[in-house]
Coordinates of C-alpha atoms (C1' of nucleotides) in Angstrom, one line a residue:
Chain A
X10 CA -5.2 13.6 -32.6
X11 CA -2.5 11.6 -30.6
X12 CA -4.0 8.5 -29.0
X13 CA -2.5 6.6 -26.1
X14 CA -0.8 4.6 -28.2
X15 CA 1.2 7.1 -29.7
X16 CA 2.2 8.5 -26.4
X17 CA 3.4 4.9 -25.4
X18 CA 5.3 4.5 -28.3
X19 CA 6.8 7.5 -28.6
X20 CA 7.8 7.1 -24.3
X21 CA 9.1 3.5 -25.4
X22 CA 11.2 5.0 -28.4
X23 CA 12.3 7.8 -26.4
X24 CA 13.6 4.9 -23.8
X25 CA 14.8 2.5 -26.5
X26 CA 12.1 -0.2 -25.7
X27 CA 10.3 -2.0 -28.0
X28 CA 6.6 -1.8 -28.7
X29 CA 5.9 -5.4 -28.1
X30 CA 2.2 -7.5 -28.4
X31 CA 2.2 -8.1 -25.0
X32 CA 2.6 -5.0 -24.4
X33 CA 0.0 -4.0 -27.2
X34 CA -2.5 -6.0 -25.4
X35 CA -2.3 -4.4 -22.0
X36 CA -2.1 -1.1 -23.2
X37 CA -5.6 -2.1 -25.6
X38 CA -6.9 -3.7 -22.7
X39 CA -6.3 -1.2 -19.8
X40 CA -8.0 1.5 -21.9
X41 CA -10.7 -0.4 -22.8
X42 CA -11.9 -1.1 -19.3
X43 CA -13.4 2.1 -17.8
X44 CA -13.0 1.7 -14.2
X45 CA -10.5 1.4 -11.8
X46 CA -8.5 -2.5 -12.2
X47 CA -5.9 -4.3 -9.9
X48 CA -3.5 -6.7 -11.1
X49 CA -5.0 -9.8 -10.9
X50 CA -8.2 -9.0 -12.7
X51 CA -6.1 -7.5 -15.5
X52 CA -4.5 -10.6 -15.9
X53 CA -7.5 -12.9 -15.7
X54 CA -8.7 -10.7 -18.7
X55 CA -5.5 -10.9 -20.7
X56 CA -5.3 -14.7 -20.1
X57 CA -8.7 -15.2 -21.6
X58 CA -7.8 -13.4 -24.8
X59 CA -3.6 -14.8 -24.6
X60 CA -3.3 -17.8 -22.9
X61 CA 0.5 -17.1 -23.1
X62 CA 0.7 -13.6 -20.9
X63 CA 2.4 -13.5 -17.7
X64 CA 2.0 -12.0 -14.8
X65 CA 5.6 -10.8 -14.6
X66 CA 5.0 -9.4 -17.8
X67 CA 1.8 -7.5 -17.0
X68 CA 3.9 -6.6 -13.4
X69 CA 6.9 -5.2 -15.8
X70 CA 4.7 -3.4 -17.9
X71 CA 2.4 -1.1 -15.8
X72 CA 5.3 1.1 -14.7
X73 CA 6.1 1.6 -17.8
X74 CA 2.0 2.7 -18.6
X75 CA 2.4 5.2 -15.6
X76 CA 6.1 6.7 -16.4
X77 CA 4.3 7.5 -19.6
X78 CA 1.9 9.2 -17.5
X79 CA -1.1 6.9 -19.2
X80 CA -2.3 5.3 -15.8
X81 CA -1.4 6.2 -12.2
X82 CA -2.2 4.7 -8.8
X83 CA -5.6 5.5 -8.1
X84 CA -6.2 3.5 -4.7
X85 CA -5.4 0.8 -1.8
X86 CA -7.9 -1.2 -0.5
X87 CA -6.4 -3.6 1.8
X88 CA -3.0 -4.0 0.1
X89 CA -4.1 -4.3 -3.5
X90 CA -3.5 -1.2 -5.6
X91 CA -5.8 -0.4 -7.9
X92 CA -4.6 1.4 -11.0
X93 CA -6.9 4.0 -13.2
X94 CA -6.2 6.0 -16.5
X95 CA -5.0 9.2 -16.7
X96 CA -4.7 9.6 -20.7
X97 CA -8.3 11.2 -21.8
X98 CA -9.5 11.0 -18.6
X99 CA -10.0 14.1 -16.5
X100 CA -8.3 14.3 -12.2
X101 CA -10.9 13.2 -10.1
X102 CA -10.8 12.6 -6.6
X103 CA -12.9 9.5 -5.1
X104 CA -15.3 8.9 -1.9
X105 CA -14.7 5.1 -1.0
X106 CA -17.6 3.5 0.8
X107 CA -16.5 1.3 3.7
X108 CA -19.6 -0.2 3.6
X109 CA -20.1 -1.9 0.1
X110 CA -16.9 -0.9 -1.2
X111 CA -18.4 1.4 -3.8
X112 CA -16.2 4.1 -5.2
X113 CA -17.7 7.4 -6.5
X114 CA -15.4 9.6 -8.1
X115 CA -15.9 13.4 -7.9
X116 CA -14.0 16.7 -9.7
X117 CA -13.9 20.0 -7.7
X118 CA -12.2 23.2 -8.7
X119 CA -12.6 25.4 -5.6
X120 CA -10.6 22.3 -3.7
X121 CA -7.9 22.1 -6.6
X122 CA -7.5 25.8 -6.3
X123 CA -7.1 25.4 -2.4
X124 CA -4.7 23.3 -3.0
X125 CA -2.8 24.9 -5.5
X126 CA -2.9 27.7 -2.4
X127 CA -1.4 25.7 0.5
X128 CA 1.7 24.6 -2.1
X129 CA 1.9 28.3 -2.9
X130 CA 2.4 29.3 0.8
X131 CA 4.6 26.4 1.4
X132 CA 6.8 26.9 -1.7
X133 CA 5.9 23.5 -2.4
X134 CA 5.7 22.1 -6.1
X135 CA 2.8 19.7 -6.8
X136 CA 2.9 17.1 -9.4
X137 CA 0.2 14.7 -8.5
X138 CA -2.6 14.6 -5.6
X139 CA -4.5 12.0 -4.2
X140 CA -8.0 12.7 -1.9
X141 CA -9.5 9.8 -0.8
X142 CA -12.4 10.2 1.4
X143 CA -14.0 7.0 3.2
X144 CA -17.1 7.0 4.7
X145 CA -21.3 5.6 3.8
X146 CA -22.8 5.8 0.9
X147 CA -26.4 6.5 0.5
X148 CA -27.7 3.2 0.3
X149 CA -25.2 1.9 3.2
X150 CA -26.2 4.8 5.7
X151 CA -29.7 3.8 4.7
X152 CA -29.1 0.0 5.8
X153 CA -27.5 0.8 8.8
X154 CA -30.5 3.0 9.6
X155 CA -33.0 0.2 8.8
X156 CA -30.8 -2.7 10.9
X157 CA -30.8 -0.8 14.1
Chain B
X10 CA -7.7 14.3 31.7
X11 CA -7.8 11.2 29.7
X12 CA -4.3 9.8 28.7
X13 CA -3.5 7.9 26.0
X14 CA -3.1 4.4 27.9
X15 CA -6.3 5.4 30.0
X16 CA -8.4 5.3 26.1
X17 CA -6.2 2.0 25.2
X18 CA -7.1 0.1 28.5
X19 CA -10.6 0.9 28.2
X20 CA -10.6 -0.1 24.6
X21 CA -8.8 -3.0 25.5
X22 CA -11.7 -3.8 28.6
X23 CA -14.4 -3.0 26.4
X24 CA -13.3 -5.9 24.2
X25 CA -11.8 -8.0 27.3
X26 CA -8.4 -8.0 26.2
X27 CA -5.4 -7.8 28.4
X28 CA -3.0 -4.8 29.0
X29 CA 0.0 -6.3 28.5
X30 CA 3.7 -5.2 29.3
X31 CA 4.4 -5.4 25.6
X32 CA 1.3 -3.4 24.0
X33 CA 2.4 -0.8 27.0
X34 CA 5.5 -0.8 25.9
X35 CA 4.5 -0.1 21.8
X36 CA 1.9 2.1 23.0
X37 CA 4.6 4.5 25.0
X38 CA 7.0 4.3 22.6
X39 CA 4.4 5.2 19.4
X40 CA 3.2 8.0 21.8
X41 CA 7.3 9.5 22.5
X42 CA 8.2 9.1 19.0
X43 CA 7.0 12.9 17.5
X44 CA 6.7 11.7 13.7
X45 CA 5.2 9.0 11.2
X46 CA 6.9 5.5 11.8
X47 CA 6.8 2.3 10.1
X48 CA 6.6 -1.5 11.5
X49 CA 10.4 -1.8 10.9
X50 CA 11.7 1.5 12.7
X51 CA 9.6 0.2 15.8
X52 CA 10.7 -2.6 16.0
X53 CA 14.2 -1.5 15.9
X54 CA 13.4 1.6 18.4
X55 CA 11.5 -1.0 20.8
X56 CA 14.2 -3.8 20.5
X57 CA 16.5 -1.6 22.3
X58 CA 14.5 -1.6 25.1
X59 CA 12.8 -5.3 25.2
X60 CA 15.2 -7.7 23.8
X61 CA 12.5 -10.4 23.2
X62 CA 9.9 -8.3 22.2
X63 CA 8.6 -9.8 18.2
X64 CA 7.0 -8.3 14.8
X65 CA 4.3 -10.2 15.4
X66 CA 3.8 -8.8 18.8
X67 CA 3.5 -5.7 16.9
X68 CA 1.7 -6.2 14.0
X69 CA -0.8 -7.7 16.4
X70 CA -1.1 -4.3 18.4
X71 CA -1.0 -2.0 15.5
X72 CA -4.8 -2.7 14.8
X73 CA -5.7 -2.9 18.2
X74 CA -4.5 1.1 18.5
X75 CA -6.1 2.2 15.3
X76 CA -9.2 0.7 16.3
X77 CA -9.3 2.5 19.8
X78 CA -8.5 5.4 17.7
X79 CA -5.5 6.4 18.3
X80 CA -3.1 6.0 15.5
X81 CA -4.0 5.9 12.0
X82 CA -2.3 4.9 8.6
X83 CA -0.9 8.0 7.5
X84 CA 0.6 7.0 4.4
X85 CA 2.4 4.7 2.4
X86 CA 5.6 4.5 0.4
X87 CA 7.0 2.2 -1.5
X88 CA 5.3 -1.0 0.2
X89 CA 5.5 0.2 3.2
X90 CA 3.0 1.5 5.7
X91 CA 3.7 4.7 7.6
X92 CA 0.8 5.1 10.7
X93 CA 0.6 8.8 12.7
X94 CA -0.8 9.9 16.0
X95 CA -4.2 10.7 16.2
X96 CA -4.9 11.0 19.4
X97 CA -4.1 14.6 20.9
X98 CA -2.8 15.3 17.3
X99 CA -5.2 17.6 15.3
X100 CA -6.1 16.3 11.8
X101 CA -4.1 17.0 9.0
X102 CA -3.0 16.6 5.9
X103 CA 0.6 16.0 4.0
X104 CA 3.1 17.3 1.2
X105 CA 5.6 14.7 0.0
X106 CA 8.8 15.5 -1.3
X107 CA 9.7 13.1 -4.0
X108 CA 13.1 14.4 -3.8
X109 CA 14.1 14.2 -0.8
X110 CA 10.9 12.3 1.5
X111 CA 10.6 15.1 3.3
X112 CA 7.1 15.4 4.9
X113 CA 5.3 18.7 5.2
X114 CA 1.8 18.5 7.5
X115 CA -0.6 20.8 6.5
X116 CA -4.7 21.9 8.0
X117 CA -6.6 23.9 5.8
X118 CA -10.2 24.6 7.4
X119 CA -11.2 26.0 4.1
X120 CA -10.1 22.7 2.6
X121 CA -12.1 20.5 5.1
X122 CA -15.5 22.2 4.8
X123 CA -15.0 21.9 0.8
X124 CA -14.8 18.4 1.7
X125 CA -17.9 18.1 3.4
X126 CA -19.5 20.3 1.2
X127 CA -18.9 16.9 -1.7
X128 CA -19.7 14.5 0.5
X129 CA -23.2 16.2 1.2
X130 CA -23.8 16.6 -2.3
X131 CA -23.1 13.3 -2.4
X132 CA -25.7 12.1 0.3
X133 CA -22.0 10.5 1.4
X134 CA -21.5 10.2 5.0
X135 CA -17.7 10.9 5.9
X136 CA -15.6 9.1 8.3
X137 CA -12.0 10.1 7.6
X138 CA -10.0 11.4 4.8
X139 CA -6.7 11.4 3.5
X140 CA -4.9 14.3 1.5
X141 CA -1.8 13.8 -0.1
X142 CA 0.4 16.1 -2.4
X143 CA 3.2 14.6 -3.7
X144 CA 5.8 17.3 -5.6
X145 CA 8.7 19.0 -4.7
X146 CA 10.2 20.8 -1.9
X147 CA 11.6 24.6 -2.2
X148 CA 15.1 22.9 -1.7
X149 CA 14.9 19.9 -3.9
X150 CA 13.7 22.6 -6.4
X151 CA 16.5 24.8 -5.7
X152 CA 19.1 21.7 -6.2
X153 CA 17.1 20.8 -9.8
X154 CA 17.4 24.6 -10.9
X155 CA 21.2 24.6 -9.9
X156 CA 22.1 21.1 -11.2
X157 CA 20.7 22.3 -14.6
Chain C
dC14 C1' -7.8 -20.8 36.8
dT15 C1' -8.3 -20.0 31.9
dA16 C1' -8.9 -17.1 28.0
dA17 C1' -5.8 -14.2 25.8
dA18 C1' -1.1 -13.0 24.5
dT19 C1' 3.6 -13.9 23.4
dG20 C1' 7.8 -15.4 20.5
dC21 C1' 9.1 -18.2 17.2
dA22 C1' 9.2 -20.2 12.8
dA23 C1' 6.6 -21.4 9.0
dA24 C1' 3.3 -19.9 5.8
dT25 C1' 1.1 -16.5 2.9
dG26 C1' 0.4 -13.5 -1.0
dC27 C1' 1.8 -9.9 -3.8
dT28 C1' 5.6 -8.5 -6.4
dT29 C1' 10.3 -8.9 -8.3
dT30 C1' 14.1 -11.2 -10.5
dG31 C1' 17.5 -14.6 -12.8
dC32 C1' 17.7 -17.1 -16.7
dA33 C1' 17.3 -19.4 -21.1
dA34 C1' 14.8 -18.9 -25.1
dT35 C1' 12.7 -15.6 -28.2
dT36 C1' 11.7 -11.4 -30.8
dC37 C1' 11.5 -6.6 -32.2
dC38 C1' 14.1 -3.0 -34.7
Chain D
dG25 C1' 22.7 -9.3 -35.1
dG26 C1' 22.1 -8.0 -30.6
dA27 C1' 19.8 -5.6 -27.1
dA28 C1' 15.4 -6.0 -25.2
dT29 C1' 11.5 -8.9 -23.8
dT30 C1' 9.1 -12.9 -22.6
dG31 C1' 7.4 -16.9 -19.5
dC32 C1' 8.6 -19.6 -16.0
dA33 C1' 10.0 -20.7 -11.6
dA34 C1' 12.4 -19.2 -7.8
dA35 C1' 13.4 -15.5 -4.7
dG36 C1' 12.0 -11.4 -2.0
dC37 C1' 9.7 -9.1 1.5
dA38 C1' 6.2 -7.3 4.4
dT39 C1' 2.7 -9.3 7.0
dT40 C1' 0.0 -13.1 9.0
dT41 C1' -0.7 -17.4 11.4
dG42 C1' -0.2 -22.0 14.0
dC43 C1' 1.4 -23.6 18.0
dA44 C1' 3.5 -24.5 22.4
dT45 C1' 4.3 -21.7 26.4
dT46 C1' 3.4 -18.0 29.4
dT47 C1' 0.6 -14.5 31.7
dA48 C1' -3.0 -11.0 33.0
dG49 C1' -7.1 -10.5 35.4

DNA sequence: CTAAATGCAAATGCTTTGCAATTCC
DNA sequence: GGAATTGCAAAGCATTTGCATTTAG
């Protein structure tokens, strides 16, 4: 079974890098959250367990965790981008509440067929897809309802 | 018929802001131009025309449109933000050519009811969405199947 | 009149980069 | 050994903001 370490250091050999323990760390790290993370709570993370790690390297790093097709750019919210794993972890697409700031995550087939449709009639190759819906949650419509 | 400045001055009213020669000015030219645009191909567009007219000027109107519904981020790439008509455009969605940038706009009614078919599941109220489908264009894949 | 808007320049905040020292292979 | 990597601090860059001046209503 390959894990996502062996994919990273096979992309890194294939790319003559080196397998290094910062890079270790973020890779352990990033797959051991489970939700989406932005750069700066990475790093807050990392510095507790390496009180050495950079930002730059953590900034130099993450591109190389997505060209390996690990991670990818899950989201903005108000200029931060928020990264998520791709590596074990099914496409999803995500309803963003822009009330509490929740973010539910969702898989449907008919809508990736559909899509895989309008590239067809378009002659259009897909390689990646993002939906992002925004909107209320349950519990934020239900506020709204309450406060007015 | 309602025009696009009558909606902005009565947003502008509503709030008792001022119609000034410069948001006229943006708000004309965002309304002639026929495609997405970005802060920096604005300003260079509306320099032409208003010499003294600033950035700031115009990163203080931007919101001020999108909140009186008018435009709305469309997109972003590479840092930087690409905003689209709204207003007397229909909704729809986009294909991105990572070859060559090219932008393909797309409405799929199947596509949109599937949507709010997951967001009632979801007891999630919707309030906009964004599709994007990044891949390749029938010529950038004709150029790849050549080059190789 | 006077609150709001403008242009400018300085500040902000995220991200990138140059560099000297270090380290993986 | 030597190219790649690191941390640091400085630089970049899009965007925001403080302020003195101007202006719409």
């Amino acid at each position: 079974m390959i894990t996502e370490e062996d994919k990273f250091r096979d992309y890194l050999k294939k790319k003559g890098l080196k397998f290094t323990p910062e890079r270790e760390l973020i890779l352990k790290e990033v797959f051991s959250l489970h939700k989406h993370f932005d750069v700066e709570a990475l790093f807050g993370i990392l510095r507790k367990k390496d009180r050495t790690i950079s930002r730059a390297t953590i900034y130099r790093t993450l591109p190389l965790l997505i060209e390996s097709g690990l991670i990818r750019e899950a989201l903005r919210c108000r200029d931060r981008v928020y990264y998520e794993l791709i590596f074990g972890h099914p496409h999803h697409d995500h309803l963003l509440c822009i009330g509490c700031g929740k973010v539910i995550e969702f898989r449907n087939e008919r809508l990736e067929k559909l899509q895989k449709e309008v590239c067809k009639k378009y002659g259009f190759k897909p390689i990646e897809h993002r939906l992002g819906i925004k909107g209320y949650c349950k519990k934020c419509q239900k506020k709204m309802r309450e406060s007015s």
